mmCIF file of C-alpha atoms in Angstrom:
data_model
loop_
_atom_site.group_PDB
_atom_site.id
_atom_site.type_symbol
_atom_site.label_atom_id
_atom_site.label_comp_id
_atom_site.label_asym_id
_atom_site.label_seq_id
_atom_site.Cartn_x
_atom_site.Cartn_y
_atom_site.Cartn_z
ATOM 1 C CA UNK I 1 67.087 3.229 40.633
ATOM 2 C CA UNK I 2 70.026 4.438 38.012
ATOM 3 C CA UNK I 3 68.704 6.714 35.819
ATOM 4 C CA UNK I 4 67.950 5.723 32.194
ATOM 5 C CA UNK I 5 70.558 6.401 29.402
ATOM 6 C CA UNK I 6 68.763 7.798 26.239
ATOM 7 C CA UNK I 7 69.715 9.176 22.983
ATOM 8 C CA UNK I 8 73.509 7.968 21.451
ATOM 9 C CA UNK I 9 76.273 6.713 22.637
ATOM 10 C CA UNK I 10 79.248 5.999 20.130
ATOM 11 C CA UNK I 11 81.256 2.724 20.874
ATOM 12 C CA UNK I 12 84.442 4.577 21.031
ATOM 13 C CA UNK I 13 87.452 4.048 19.445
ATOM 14 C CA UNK I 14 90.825 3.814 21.500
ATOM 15 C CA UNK I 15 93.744 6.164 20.380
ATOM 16 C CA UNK I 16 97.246 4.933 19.749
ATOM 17 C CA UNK I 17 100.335 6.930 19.456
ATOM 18 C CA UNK I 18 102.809 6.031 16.324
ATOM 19 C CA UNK I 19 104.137 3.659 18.941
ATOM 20 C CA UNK I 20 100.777 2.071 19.203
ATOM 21 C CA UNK I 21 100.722 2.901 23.393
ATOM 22 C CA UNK I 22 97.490 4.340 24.702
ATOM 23 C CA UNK I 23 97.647 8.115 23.792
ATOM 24 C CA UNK I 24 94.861 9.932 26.119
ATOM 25 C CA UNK I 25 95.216 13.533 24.291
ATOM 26 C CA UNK I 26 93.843 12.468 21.629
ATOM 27 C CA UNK I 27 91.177 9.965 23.593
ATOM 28 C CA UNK I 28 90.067 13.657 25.004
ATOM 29 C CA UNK I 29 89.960 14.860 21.369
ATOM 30 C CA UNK I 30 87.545 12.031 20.157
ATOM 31 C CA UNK I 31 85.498 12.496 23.223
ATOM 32 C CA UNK I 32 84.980 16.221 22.989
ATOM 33 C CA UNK I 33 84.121 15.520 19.230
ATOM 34 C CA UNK I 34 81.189 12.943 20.090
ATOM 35 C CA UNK I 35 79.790 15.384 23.109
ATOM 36 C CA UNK I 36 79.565 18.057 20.527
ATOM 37 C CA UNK I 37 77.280 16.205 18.138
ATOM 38 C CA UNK I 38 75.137 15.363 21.710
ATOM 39 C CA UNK I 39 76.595 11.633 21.820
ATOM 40 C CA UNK I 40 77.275 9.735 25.224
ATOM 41 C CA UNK I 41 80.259 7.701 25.475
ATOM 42 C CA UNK I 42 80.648 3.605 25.837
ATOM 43 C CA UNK I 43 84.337 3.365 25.857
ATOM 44 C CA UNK I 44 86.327 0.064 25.825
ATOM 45 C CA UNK I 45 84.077 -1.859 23.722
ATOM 46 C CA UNK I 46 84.677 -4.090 20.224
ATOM 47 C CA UNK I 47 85.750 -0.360 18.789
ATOM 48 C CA UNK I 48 87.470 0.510 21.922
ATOM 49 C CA UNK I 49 89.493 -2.596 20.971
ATOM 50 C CA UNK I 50 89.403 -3.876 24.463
ATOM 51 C CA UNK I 51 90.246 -7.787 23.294
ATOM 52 C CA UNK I 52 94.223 -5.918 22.961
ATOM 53 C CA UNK I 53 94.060 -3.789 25.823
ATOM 54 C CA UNK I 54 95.645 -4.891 28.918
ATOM 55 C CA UNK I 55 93.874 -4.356 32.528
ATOM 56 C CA UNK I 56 95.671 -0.840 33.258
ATOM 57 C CA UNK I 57 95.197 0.014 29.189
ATOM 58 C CA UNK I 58 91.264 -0.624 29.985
ATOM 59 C CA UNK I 59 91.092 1.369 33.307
ATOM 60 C CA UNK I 60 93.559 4.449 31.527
ATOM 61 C CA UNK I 61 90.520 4.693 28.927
ATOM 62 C CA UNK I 62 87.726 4.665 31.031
ATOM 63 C CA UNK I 63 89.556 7.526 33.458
ATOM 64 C CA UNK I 64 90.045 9.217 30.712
ATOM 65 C CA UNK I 65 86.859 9.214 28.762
ATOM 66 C CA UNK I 66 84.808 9.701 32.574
ATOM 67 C CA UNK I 67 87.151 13.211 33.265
ATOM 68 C CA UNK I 68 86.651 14.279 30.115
ATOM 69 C CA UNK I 69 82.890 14.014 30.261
ATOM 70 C CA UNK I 70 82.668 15.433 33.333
ATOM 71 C CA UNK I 71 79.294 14.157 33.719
ATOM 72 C CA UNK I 72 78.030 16.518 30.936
ATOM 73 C CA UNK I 73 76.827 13.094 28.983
ATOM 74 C CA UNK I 74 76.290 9.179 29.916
ATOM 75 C CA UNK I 75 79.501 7.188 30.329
ATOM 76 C CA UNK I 76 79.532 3.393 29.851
ATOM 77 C CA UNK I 77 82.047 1.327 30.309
ATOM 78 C CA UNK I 78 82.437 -2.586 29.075
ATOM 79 C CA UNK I 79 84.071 -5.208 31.302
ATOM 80 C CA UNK I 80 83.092 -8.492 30.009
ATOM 81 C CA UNK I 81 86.151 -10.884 30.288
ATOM 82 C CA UNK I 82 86.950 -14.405 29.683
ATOM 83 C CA UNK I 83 86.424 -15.487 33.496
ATOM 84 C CA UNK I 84 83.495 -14.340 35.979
ATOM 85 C CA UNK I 85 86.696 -14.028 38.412
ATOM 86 C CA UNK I 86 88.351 -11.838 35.981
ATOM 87 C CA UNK I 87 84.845 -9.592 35.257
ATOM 88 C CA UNK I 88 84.659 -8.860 38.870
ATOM 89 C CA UNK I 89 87.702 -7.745 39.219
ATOM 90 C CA UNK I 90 87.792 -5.269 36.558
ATOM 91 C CA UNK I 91 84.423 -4.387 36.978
ATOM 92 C CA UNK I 92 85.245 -3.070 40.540
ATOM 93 C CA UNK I 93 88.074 -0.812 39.519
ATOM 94 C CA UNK I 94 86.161 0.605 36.869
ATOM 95 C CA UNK I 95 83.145 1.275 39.287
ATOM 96 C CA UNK I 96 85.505 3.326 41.099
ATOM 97 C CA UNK I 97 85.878 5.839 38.177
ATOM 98 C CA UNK I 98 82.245 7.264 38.242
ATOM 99 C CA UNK I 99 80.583 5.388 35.092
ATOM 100 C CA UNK I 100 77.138 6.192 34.780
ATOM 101 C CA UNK I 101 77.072 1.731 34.086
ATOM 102 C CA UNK I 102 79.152 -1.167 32.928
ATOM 103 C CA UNK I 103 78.201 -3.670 30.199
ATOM 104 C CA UNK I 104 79.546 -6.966 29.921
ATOM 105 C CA UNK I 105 79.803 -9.470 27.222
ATOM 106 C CA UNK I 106 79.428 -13.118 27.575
ATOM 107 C CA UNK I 107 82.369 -15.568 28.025
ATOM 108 C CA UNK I 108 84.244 -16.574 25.246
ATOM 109 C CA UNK I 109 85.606 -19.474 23.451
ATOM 110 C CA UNK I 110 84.169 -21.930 25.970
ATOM 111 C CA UNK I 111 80.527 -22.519 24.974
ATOM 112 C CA UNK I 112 78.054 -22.364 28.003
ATOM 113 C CA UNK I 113 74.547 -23.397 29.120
ATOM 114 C CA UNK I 114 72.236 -20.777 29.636
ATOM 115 C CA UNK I 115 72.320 -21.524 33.214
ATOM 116 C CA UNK I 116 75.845 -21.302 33.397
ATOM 117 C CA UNK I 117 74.813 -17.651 31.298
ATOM 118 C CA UNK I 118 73.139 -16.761 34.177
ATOM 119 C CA UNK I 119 74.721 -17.586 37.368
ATOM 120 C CA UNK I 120 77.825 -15.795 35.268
ATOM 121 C CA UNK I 121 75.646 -12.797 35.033
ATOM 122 C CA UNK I 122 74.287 -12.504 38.438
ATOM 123 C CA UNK I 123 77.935 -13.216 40.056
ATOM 124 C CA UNK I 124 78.765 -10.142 38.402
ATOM 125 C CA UNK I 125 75.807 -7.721 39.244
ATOM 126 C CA UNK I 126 76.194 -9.073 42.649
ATOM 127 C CA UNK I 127 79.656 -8.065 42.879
ATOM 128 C CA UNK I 128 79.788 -4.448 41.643
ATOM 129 C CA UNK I 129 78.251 -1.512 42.752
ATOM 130 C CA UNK I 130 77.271 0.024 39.385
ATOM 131 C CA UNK I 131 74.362 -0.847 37.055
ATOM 132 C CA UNK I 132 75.309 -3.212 34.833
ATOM 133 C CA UNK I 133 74.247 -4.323 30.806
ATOM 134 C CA UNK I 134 74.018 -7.177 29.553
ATOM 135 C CA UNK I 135 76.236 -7.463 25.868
ATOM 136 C CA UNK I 136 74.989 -10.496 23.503
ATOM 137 C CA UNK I 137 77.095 -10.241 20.454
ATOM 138 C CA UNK I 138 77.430 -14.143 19.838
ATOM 139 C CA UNK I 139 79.600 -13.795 16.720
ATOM 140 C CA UNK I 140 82.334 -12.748 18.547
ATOM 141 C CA UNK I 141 82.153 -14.932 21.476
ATOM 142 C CA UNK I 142 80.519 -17.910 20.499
ATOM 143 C CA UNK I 143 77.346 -17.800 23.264
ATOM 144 C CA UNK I 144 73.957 -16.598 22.722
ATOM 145 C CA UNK I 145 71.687 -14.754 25.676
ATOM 146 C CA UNK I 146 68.474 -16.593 24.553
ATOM 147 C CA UNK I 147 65.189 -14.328 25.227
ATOM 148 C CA UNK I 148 63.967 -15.991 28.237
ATOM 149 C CA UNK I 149 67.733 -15.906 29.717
ATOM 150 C CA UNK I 150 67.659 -12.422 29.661
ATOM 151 C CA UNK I 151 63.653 -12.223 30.977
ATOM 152 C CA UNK I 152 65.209 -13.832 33.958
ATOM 153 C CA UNK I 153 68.006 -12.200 33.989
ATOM 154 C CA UNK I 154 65.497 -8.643 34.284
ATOM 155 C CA UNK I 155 64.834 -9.591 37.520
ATOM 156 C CA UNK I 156 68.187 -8.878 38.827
ATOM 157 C CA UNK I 157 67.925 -4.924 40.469
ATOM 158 C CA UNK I 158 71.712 -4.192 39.447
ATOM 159 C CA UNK I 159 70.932 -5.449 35.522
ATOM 160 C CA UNK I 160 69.462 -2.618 33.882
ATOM 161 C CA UNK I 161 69.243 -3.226 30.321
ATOM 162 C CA UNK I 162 70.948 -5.743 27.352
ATOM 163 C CA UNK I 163 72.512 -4.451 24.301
ATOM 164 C CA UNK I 164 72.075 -6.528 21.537
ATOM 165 C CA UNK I 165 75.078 -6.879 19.103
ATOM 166 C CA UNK I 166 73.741 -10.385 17.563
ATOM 167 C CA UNK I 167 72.690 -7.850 13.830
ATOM 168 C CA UNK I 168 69.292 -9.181 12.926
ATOM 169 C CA UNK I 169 66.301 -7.764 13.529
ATOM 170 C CA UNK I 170 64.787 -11.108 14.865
ATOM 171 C CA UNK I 171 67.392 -11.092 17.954
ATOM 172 C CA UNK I 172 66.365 -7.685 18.861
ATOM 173 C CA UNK I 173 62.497 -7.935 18.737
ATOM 174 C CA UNK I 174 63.550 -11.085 20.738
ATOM 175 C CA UNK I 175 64.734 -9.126 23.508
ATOM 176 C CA UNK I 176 61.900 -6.080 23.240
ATOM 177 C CA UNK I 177 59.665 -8.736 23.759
ATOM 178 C CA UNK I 178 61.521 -10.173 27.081
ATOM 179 C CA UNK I 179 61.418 -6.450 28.341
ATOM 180 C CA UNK I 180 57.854 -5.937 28.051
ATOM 181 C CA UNK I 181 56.638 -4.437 31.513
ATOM 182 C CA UNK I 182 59.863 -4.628 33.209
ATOM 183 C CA UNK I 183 60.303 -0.661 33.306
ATOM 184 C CA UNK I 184 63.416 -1.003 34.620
ATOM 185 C CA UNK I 185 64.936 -3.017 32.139
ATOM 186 C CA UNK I 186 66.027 -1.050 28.627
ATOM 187 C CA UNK I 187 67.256 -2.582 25.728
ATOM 188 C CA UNK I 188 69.867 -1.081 23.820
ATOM 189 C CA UNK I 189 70.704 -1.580 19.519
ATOM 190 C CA UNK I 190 74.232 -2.351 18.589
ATOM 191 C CA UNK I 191 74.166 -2.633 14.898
ATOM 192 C CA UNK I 192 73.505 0.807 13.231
ATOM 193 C CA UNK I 193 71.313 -0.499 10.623
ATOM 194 C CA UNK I 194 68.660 -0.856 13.110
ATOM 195 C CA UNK I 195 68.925 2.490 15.248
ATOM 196 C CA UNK I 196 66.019 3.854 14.074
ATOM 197 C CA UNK I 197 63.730 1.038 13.977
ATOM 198 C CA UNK I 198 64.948 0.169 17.541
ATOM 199 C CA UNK I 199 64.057 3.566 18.719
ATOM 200 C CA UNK I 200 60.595 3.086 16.875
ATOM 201 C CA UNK I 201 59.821 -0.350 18.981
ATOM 202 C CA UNK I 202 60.660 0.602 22.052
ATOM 203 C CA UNK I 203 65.197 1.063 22.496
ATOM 204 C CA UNK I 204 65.902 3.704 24.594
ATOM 205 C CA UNK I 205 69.388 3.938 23.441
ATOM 206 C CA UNK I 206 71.712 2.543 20.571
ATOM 207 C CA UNK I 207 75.870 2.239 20.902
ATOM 208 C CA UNK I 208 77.145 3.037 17.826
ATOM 209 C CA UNK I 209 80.465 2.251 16.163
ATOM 210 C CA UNK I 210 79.923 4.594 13.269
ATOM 211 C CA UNK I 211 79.145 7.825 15.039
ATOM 212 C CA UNK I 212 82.960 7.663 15.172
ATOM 213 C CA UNK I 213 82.982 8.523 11.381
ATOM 214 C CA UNK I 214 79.453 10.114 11.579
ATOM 215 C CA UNK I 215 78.840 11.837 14.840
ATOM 216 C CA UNK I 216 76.130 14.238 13.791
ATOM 217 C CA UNK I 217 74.401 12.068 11.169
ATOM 218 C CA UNK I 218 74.013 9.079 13.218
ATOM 219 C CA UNK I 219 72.931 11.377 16.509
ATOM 220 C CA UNK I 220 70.096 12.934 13.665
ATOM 221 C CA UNK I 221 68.326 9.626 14.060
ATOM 222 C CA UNK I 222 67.818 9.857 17.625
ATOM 223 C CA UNK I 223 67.192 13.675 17.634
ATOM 224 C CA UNK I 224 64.713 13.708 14.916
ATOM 225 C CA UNK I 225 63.274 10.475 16.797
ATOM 226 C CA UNK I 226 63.241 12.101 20.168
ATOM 227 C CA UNK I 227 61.373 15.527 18.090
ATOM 228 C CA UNK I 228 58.872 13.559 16.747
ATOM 229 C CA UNK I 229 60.090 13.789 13.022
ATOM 230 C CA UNK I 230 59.734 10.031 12.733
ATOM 231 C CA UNK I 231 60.081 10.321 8.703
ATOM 232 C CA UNK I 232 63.036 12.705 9.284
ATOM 233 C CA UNK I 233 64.612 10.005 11.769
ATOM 234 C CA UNK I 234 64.075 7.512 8.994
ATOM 235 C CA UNK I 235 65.716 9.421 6.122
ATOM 236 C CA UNK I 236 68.798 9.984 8.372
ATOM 237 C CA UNK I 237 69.003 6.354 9.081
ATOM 238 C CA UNK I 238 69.068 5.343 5.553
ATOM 239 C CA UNK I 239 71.448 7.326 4.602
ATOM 240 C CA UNK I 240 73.445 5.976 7.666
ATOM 241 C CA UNK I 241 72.678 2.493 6.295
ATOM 242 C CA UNK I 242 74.546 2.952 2.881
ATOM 243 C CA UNK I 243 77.690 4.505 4.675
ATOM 244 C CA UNK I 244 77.586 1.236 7.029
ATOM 245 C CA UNK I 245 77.210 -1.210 4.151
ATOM 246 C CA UNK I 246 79.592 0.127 1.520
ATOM 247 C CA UNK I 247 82.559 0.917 4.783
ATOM 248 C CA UNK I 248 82.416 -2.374 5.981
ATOM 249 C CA UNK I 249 82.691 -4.172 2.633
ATOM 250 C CA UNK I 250 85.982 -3.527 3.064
ATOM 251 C CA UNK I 251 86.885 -4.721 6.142
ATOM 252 C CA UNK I 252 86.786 -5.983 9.680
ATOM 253 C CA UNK I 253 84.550 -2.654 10.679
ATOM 254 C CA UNK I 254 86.330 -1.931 13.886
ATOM 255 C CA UNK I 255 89.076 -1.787 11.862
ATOM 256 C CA UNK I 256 87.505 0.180 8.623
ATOM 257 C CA UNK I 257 86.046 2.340 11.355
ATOM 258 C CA UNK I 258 89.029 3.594 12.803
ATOM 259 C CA UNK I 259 90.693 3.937 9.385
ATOM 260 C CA UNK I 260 88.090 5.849 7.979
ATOM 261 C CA UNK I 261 88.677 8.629 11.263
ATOM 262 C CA UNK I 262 91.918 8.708 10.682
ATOM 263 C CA UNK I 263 91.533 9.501 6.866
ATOM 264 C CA UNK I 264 89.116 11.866 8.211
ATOM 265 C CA UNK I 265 91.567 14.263 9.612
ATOM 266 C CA UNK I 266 91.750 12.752 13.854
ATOM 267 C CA UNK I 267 94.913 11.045 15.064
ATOM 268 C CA UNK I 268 93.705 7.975 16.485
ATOM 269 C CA UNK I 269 96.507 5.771 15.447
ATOM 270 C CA UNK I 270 96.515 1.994 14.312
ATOM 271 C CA UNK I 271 94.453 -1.045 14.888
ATOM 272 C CA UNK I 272 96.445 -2.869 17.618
ATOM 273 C CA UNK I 273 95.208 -6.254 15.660
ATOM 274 C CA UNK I 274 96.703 -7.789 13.042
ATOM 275 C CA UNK I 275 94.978 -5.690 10.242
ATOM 276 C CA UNK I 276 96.475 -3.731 7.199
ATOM 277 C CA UNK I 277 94.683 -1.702 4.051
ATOM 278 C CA UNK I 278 96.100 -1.031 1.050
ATOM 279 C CA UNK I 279 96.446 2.024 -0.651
ATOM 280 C CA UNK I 280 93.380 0.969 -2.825
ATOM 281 C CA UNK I 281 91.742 0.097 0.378
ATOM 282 C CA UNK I 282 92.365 3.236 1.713
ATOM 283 C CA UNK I 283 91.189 5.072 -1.538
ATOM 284 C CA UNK I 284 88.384 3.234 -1.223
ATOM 285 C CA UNK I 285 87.568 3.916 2.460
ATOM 286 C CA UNK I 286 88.315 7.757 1.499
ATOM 287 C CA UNK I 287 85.769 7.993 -1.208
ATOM 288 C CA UNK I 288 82.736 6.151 0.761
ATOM 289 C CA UNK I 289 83.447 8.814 3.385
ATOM 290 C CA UNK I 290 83.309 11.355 1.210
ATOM 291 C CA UNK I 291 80.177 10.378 -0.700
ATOM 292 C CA UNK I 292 78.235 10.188 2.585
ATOM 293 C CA UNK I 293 79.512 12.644 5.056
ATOM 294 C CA UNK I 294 78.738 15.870 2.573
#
């Protein structure tokens, strides 16, 4: 059995030089910032940017982030692609790396059946010799893991846990419900406005793309949590909340994200996407930082 991943791990970003190529210096940097406010590491998620990252890009970034760990913290990695073909095939070279697991989205653009969901799913775990989450975040890819998919999708011995992306609090009680008494099965929060009521019902873990802004703050919910200092875990969360909604007024929030760590002194380059700010934008992104991160 893999052992469980607790606590925080930030949804890294990926660093760009000024020529917008993969620059793993600073990739080191970030990490070694995140496992000094106690955080684990997913790497090549939606704030890794992985929907712009070629296969080498993908497997450069996970090396990276898993040597600079050096197994002093949890190391996920995501594979999900378009194609189960194409999910097994990355997911095998990035097994090879020594991530702790590997998380994987659902298909996009073509809509599927849940059954489809599934054999998709099990294909995968079948294939790769590394525990393996499940990733519903239907807004981006247009499918839905329904409750009872995932329940069935428990059963699996190489499918460990789901992290839920979908931003309501209805999805995520959803899938807390599917897991009851399957100790072996963990689900995971995605959007940081529910960290610390995730941890409260039963998460063992939330993937954050603000701890890239916030490192400390957002691992003070889980620490205060994991203490016992459930009003404490609560205050840091709501101040975590406010940072969350004012940044991503302003944008896309991968992109606001990584703009906001750049403006916070780290070299992390560009969004490879087609996104700009403008300087009143980037005012703007300046002074919410400020405001929150005292």
């Amino acid at each position: 059995m893999s052992k469980k991943i607790q606590g925080v791990l930030t949804a890294i970003v990926t660093t760009f030089d000024s020529e917008g190529a993969f620059n793993p210096a600073a990739q080191r940097l970030q990490v070694q910032r995140q496992l000094s406010a106690g955080n684990g590491i997913f790497c090549g998620g939606t704030n890794g940017e992985f929907f712009v990252l070629n296969e080498q890009e993908k497997l450069a970034v996970t090396e990276t982030c898993v040597d600079e760990v050096n197994g002093s913290a949890p190391v996920v990695a995501h594979i999900g692609e378009i194609s189960t073909r194409e999910t097994i095939r990355l997911g095998k070279q990035v097994a090879k790396l020594g991530v702790d697991a590997v998380s994987v989205i659902t298909p996009y653009f073509v809509p599927l059946k849940q059954e489809e969901l599934i054999a998709h799913y099990r294909a995968v775990a079948d294939a790769i010799e590394v525990p393996l989450y499940l990733y519903n975040i239907p807004a981006r890819t247009g499918n839905t893991l329904q409750p009872e998919t995932v329940r069935a999708l428990a059963s699996h011995p190489n499918i460990i846990g789901i992290k839920d992306s979908a931003g309501s609090y209805e999805s995520l009680s959803g899938f807390l419900k599917a897991a009851e008494g399957m100790e072996n099965f963990n689900v995971l929060t995605g959007p940081d406005s529910l960290i610390h009521r995730g941890f409260v019902e039963g998460c063992t873990a939330c993937i954050s793309g603000l701890a890239n802004v916030a490192p400390k703050e957002i691992n003070a919910i889980w620490a205060r949590f994991h203490a016992g200092d459930i009003e404490g875990s609560r205050q840091a969360q709501e101040n975590i909340t406010g940072l969350r909604t004012d940044l991503y007024s302003v944008g896309f929030p991968p992109a606001t994200v990584k703009k906001a760590v750049s403006l916070l002194g780290s070299d992390v380059g560009n969004s490879r996407y087609a996104v700009s700010f403008s300087v009143e934008e980037e005012q703007k992104i300046r002074q919410i930082v400020n405001q929150y991160l005292q």
